[in-house]
PDB file of C-alpha atoms in Angstrom:
ATOM      1  CA  MET A   1     201.074 201.527 169.669  1.00 52.00           C
ATOM      2  CA  LYS A   2     203.081 202.661 166.632  1.00 59.00           C
ATOM      3  CA  LYS A   3     202.504 199.299 164.982  1.00 61.00           C
ATOM      4  CA  LEU A   4     198.766 199.603 165.579  1.00 53.00           C
ATOM      5  CA  TYR A   5     198.621 203.054 163.932  1.00 54.00           C
ATOM      6  CA  THR A   6     200.731 201.867 161.009  1.00 69.00           C
ATOM      7  CA  PHE A   7     198.514 198.806 160.546  1.00 62.00           C
ATOM      8  CA  PHE A   8     195.372 200.971 160.704  1.00 58.00           C
ATOM      9  CA  ILE A   9     196.645 203.455 158.110  1.00 67.00           C
ATOM     10  CA  LEU A  10     197.807 200.702 155.735  1.00 64.00           C
ATOM     11  CA  SER A  11     194.479 198.867 156.138  1.00 61.00           C
ATOM     12  CA  CYS A  12     192.535 202.029 155.264  1.00 56.00           C
ATOM     13  CA  LEU A  13     194.709 202.664 152.195  1.00 62.00           C
ATOM     14  CA  ALA A  14     194.324 199.061 151.043  1.00 62.00           C
ATOM     15  CA  PHE A  15     190.545 199.245 151.506  1.00 56.00           C
ATOM     16  CA  LEU A  16     190.305 202.478 149.486  1.00 57.00           C
ATOM     17  CA  ASN A  17     192.499 200.983 146.789  1.00 61.00           C
ATOM     18  CA  ILE A  18     190.294 197.860 146.531  1.00 56.00           C
ATOM     19  CA  ILE A  19     187.119 199.953 146.302  1.00 52.00           C
ATOM     20  CA  ALA A  20     188.645 202.184 143.635  1.00 54.00           C
ATOM     21  CA  GLN A  21     189.854 199.243 141.532  1.00 53.00           C
ATOM     22  CA  GLU A  22     186.399 197.681 141.494  1.00 50.00           C
ATOM     23  CA  GLN A  23     184.959 200.773 139.843  1.00 57.00           C
ATOM     24  CA  ASN A  24     187.650 201.680 137.327  1.00 62.00           C
ATOM     25  CA  ARG A  25     190.028 200.294 134.719  1.00 72.00           C
ATOM     26  CA  THR A  26     193.717 201.155 134.311  1.00 82.00           C
ATOM     27  CA  GLN A  27     194.295 204.280 132.199  1.00 87.00           C
ATOM     28  CA  TRP A  28     197.653 204.362 130.354  1.00 93.00           C
ATOM     29  CA  PHE A  29     199.230 207.613 129.157  1.00 96.00           C
ATOM     30  CA  ILE A  30     202.318 209.108 127.542  1.00 97.00           C
ATOM     31  CA  GLY A  31     203.489 212.683 128.021  1.00 96.00           C
ATOM     32  CA  GLY A  32     206.350 214.928 127.114  1.00 96.00           C
ATOM     33  CA  GLY A  33     207.644 218.435 127.101  1.00 96.00           C
ATOM     34  CA  ALA A  34     210.317 220.876 128.178  1.00 97.00           C
ATOM     35  CA  ASN A  35     212.095 220.435 131.484  1.00 95.00           C
ATOM     36  CA  SER A  36     214.169 222.945 133.486  1.00 94.00           C
ATOM     37  CA  MET A  37     215.914 223.149 136.851  1.00 92.00           C
ATOM     38  CA  LEU A  38     217.609 225.842 138.940  1.00 91.00           C
ATOM     39  CA  ALA A  39     219.950 225.073 141.866  1.00 88.00           C
ATOM     40  CA  LEU A  40     219.121 226.653 145.223  1.00 84.00           C
ATOM     41  CA  ASN A  41     222.597 226.296 146.765  1.00 80.00           C
ATOM     42  CA  GLY A  42     224.422 229.194 145.134  1.00 74.00           C
ATOM     43  CA  SER A  43     226.225 227.000 142.590  1.00 77.00           C
ATOM     44  CA  GLY A  44     224.538 228.798 139.703  1.00 76.00           C
ATOM     45  CA  ASN A  45     223.610 225.541 137.929  1.00 86.00           C
ATOM     46  CA  LYS A  46     220.815 225.944 135.384  1.00 91.00           C
ATOM     47  CA  HIS A  47     219.325 222.968 133.513  1.00 93.00           C
ATOM     48  CA  ALA A  48     217.202 222.957 130.352  1.00 95.00           C
ATOM     49  CA  GLY A  49     216.104 219.958 128.324  1.00 96.00           C
ATOM     50  CA  GLY A  50     213.271 217.572 127.606  1.00 96.00           C
ATOM     51  CA  LYS A  51     211.311 214.902 129.441  1.00 96.00           C
ATOM     52  CA  VAL A  52     209.132 211.996 128.303  1.00 97.00           C
ATOM     53  CA  SER A  53     206.805 210.166 130.711  1.00 97.00           C
ATOM     54  CA  PHE A  54     205.004 206.824 130.468  1.00 97.00           C
ATOM     55  CA  GLY A  55     202.549 205.738 133.113  1.00 96.00           C
ATOM     56  CA  ALA A  56     199.251 204.346 134.238  1.00 94.00           C
ATOM     57  CA  TRP A  57     196.489 205.384 136.563  1.00 91.00           C
ATOM     58  CA  ILE A  58     195.649 202.179 138.422  1.00 88.00           C
ATOM     59  CA  ASN A  59     192.422 203.758 139.584  1.00 82.00           C
ATOM     60  CA  ASN A  60     191.092 207.309 139.919  1.00 79.00           C
ATOM     61  CA  TYR A  61     193.163 207.849 143.058  1.00 82.00           C
ATOM     62  CA  ASN A  62     196.737 206.743 142.355  1.00 88.00           C
ATOM     63  CA  GLY A  63     199.131 205.459 139.739  1.00 92.00           C
ATOM     64  CA  PHE A  64     202.751 205.253 138.681  1.00 95.00           C
ATOM     65  CA  ARG A  65     204.886 206.791 135.959  1.00 96.00           C
ATOM     66  CA  VAL A  66     208.403 206.445 134.564  1.00 97.00           C
ATOM     67  CA  ASN A  67     210.306 209.508 133.295  1.00 96.00           C
ATOM     68  CA  LEU A  68     213.170 209.713 130.812  1.00 97.00           C
ATOM     69  CA  GLU A  69     214.991 213.035 130.606  1.00 96.00           C
ATOM     70  CA  ALA A  70     217.981 214.695 128.971  1.00 97.00           C
ATOM     71  CA  THR A  71     219.283 218.142 129.931  1.00 95.00           C
ATOM     72  CA  ASN A  72     222.082 220.562 129.212  1.00 95.00           C
ATOM     73  CA  ILE A  73     223.567 222.213 132.324  1.00 91.00           C
ATOM     74  CA  TRP A  74     225.188 225.633 132.506  1.00 91.00           C
ATOM     75  CA  MET A  75     227.524 226.041 135.483  1.00 86.00           C
ATOM     76  CA  LYS A  76     229.716 228.817 136.882  1.00 82.00           C
ATOM     77  CA  ASN A  77     232.785 229.996 134.930  1.00 81.00           C
ATOM     78  CA  ASP A  78     231.221 229.070 131.560  1.00 84.00           C
ATOM     79  CA  PHE A  79     231.457 225.302 132.145  1.00 86.00           C
ATOM     80  CA  THR A  80     228.740 223.025 130.847  1.00 88.00           C
ATOM     81  CA  ALA A  81     227.594 219.469 131.436  1.00 89.00           C
ATOM     82  CA  PHE A  82     225.115 217.084 129.861  1.00 93.00           C
ATOM     83  CA  SER A  83     222.815 214.830 131.868  1.00 94.00           C
ATOM     84  CA  TYR A  84     220.450 212.001 131.058  1.00 97.00           C
ATOM     85  CA  GLY A  85     218.451 209.898 133.435  1.00 96.00           C
ATOM     86  CA  ALA A  86     215.313 208.044 134.394  1.00 97.00           C
ATOM     87  CA  GLY A  87     213.000 208.005 137.377  1.00 96.00           C
ATOM     88  CA  ALA A  88     209.941 206.297 138.825  1.00 96.00           C
ATOM     89  CA  GLU A  89     207.166 208.145 140.635  1.00 96.00           C
ATOM     90  CA  TRP A  90     203.983 207.449 142.541  1.00 94.00           C
ATOM     91  CA  MET A  91     201.072 209.687 141.463  1.00 94.00           C
ATOM     92  CA  VAL A  92     198.098 210.803 143.565  1.00 91.00           C
ATOM     93  CA  ASN A  93     194.973 212.533 142.285  1.00 88.00           C
ATOM     94  CA  LEU A  94     194.397 215.441 144.671  1.00 87.00           C
ATOM     95  CA  PHE A  95     190.744 215.643 143.599  1.00 78.00           C
ATOM     96  CA  SER A  96     190.151 212.084 144.814  1.00 65.00           C
ATOM     97  CA  LEU A  97     186.911 212.912 146.639  1.00 60.00           C
ATOM     98  CA  LYS A  98     185.317 213.417 143.225  1.00 61.00           C
ATOM     99  CA  PRO A  99     187.925 211.781 140.989  1.00 55.00           C
ATOM    100  CA  TYR A 100     186.238 211.537 137.624  1.00 59.00           C
ATOM    101  CA  ASP A 101     183.779 213.878 136.062  1.00 65.00           C
ATOM    102  CA  PRO A 102     183.640 213.704 132.236  1.00 65.00           C
ATOM    103  CA  GLU A 103     182.883 217.429 132.089  1.00 77.00           C
ATOM    104  CA  ARG A 104     185.801 218.466 134.322  1.00 81.00           C
ATOM    105  CA  LYS A 105     188.552 220.404 132.541  1.00 87.00           C
ATOM    106  CA  PHE A 106     191.010 220.914 135.424  1.00 90.00           C
ATOM    107  CA  PHE A 107     192.881 218.204 137.382  1.00 88.00           C
ATOM    108  CA  LEU A 108     195.583 218.404 140.057  1.00 92.00           C
ATOM    109  CA  ASN A 109     198.079 215.599 140.724  1.00 94.00           C
ATOM    110  CA  ALA A 110     200.978 215.167 143.140  1.00 95.00           C
ATOM    111  CA  PHE A 111     204.139 213.082 142.547  1.00 97.00           C
ATOM    112  CA  ILE A 112     206.852 211.652 144.754  1.00 95.00           C
ATOM    113  CA  GLY A 113     209.697 209.614 143.314  1.00 94.00           C
ATOM    114  CA  ILE A 114     213.284 208.596 142.942  1.00 95.00           C
ATOM    115  CA  GLY A 115     215.573 208.809 139.924  1.00 95.00           C
ATOM    116  CA  TYR A 116     219.003 208.155 138.477  1.00 95.00           C
ATOM    117  CA  ASN A 117     221.123 210.652 136.520  1.00 94.00           C
ATOM    118  CA  HIS A 118     224.414 210.373 134.631  1.00 94.00           C
ATOM    119  CA  TYR A 119     226.414 213.603 134.186  1.00 90.00           C
ATOM    120  CA  THR A 120     229.131 214.205 131.591  1.00 90.00           C
ATOM    121  CA  LEU A 121     231.226 217.282 132.448  1.00 86.00           C
ATOM    122  CA  ASP A 122     233.439 219.545 130.303  1.00 83.00           C
ATOM    123  CA  LYS A 123     236.906 218.035 129.925  1.00 79.00           C
ATOM    124  CA  ASP A 124     238.471 221.186 131.410  1.00 78.00           C
ATOM    125  CA  PHE A 125     236.148 221.269 134.429  1.00 76.00           C
ATOM    126  CA  ASN A 126     238.016 218.831 136.668  1.00 71.00           C
ATOM    127  CA  LYS A 127     241.157 216.741 136.172  1.00 71.00           C
ATOM    128  CA  HIS A 128     239.866 213.930 138.410  1.00 69.00           C
ATOM    129  CA  TYR A 129     236.686 212.969 136.624  1.00 75.00           C
ATOM    130  CA  ARG A 130     234.559 213.658 133.542  1.00 81.00           C
ATOM    131  CA  SER A 131     231.385 211.852 134.530  1.00 84.00           C
ATOM    132  CA  ILE A 132     229.445 210.933 137.640  1.00 85.00           C
ATOM    133  CA  ASN A 133     226.206 209.144 138.495  1.00 88.00           C
ATOM    134  CA  ASP A 134     223.748 210.094 141.208  1.00 89.00           C
ATOM    135  CA  ILE A 135     220.444 209.142 142.749  1.00 90.00           C
ATOM    136  CA  ASN A 136     217.910 211.927 143.260  1.00 93.00           C
ATOM    137  CA  GLY A 137     214.562 212.349 144.932  1.00 93.00           C
ATOM    138  CA  ASN A 138     211.744 214.589 143.791  1.00 94.00           C
ATOM    139  CA  LEU A 139     208.398 215.981 144.810  1.00 96.00           C
ATOM    140  CA  SER A 140     206.101 217.862 142.424  1.00 97.00           C
ATOM    141  CA  ILE A 141     202.564 219.007 141.779  1.00 97.00           C
ATOM    142  CA  GLN A 142     200.912 218.973 138.347  1.00 96.00           C
ATOM    143  CA  PRO A 143     197.956 221.124 137.314  1.00 95.00           C
ATOM    144  CA  ILE A 144     196.406 219.695 134.128  1.00 94.00           C
ATOM    145  CA  TYR A 145     194.013 221.318 131.681  1.00 94.00           C
ATOM    146  CA  LYS A 146     192.032 218.796 129.617  1.00 92.00           C
ATOM    147  CA  LEU A 147     191.897 219.713 125.911  1.00 93.00           C
ATOM    148  CA  GLY A 148     189.769 216.771 124.800  1.00 90.00           C
ATOM    149  CA  ALA A 149     189.034 213.114 125.480  1.00 85.00           C
ATOM    150  CA  THR A 150     192.637 212.009 124.899  1.00 91.00           C
ATOM    151  CA  SER A 151     194.895 215.052 125.358  1.00 94.00           C
ATOM    152  CA  SER A 152     195.758 217.505 128.126  1.00 95.00           C
ATOM    153  CA  LEU A 153     198.243 220.307 128.786  1.00 97.00           C
ATOM    154  CA  PHE A 154     200.293 220.313 131.986  1.00 97.00           C
ATOM    155  CA  VAL A 155     202.658 222.473 134.009  1.00 97.00           C
ATOM    156  CA  GLU A 156     204.632 220.737 136.754  1.00 97.00           C
ATOM    157  CA  PRO A 157     206.617 222.712 139.348  1.00 97.00           C
ATOM    158  CA  GLY A 158     208.589 220.749 141.896  1.00 96.00           C
ATOM    159  CA  ILE A 159     211.625 220.258 144.096  1.00 96.00           C
ATOM    160  CA  ARG A 160     214.477 217.822 143.435  1.00 94.00           C
ATOM    161  CA  VAL A 161     217.222 216.725 145.829  1.00 92.00           C
ATOM    162  CA  ASN A 162     220.546 216.014 144.073  1.00 87.00           C
ATOM    163  CA  THR A 163     224.127 215.349 145.073  1.00 84.00           C
ATOM    164  CA  LYS A 164     226.821 217.903 144.236  1.00 82.00           C
ATOM    165  CA  PHE A 165     227.940 216.162 141.032  1.00 80.00           C
ATOM    166  CA  TYR A 166     230.021 219.211 140.087  1.00 78.00           C
ATOM    167  CA  ASP A 167     232.145 219.273 143.297  1.00 76.00           C
ATOM    168  CA  PHE A 168     234.717 216.465 143.494  1.00 73.00           C
ATOM    169  CA  ASP A 169     235.435 217.043 147.203  1.00 77.00           C
ATOM    170  CA  GLN A 170     231.755 217.167 148.227  1.00 79.00           C
ATOM    171  CA  LYS A 171     230.105 215.026 145.563  1.00 73.00           C
ATOM    172  CA  ASP A 172     228.135 213.066 148.194  1.00 77.00           C
ATOM    173  CA  HIS A 173     226.584 216.197 149.756  1.00 84.00           C
ATOM    174  CA  VAL A 174     223.036 217.082 148.733  1.00 86.00           C
ATOM    175  CA  TYR A 175     221.345 220.294 147.601  1.00 86.00           C
ATOM    176  CA  LEU A 176     217.897 221.383 146.402  1.00 90.00           C
ATOM    177  CA  ASN A 177     216.766 222.346 142.907  1.00 91.00           C
ATOM    178  CA  VAL A 178     213.542 224.012 141.828  1.00 94.00           C
ATOM    179  CA  THR A 179     212.124 222.248 138.758  1.00 95.00           C
ATOM    180  CA  LEU A 180     209.573 223.177 136.119  1.00 96.00           C
ATOM    181  CA  SER A 181     208.200 221.029 133.311  1.00 96.00           C
ATOM    182  CA  ALA A 182     205.493 221.846 130.789  1.00 97.00           C
ATOM    183  CA  GLY A 183     204.037 219.860 127.919  1.00 96.00           C
ATOM    184  CA  ILE A 184     201.248 217.626 126.708  1.00 97.00           C
ATOM    185  CA  ILE A 185     199.796 214.281 127.858  1.00 96.00           C
ATOM    186  CA  PHE A 186     198.033 211.747 125.620  1.00 96.00           C
ATOM    187  CA  ASN A 187     195.764 209.042 127.077  1.00 92.00           C
ATOM    188  CA  LEU A 188     196.124 205.701 125.343  1.00 88.00           C
TER     189      LEU A 188
END
């Protein structure tokens, strides 16, 4: 029975995707802005930096984007770290029942994705290591205000799951961060 439900759901999604692709062309975009994060596990980690995104709407319903980011991290006891990374995300237009209206000024998108980050820690932070890599997962929502035919402003709050890169004994344990990005998007 589970296989039947899974097949039915995938068939419906494929059908909607085919219908949507017949009516629309791929829309490429580039975006960028400020990026910040705050740890929710009591570690006191605060991140601030920048993010650049490249992506494409395959149709009016869904698309994909790639993010590049660099952040400075402030940790407890006046330690700092630097992080850079990349991620890939699937995008969904939450107004998909009426996806494109040339007069519409407000859009709402949702993202789910996975990413990679490299952290470089202060040399005095830990004797065992100065850098670490991790894989993270994220979920976010993006309200967009359309400025014109090719540009829009966005704010993107979200949640990211990271490993404890700053704790040598528990570096494989995970914790949650609240994220916030804001910037501008240009359609190509």
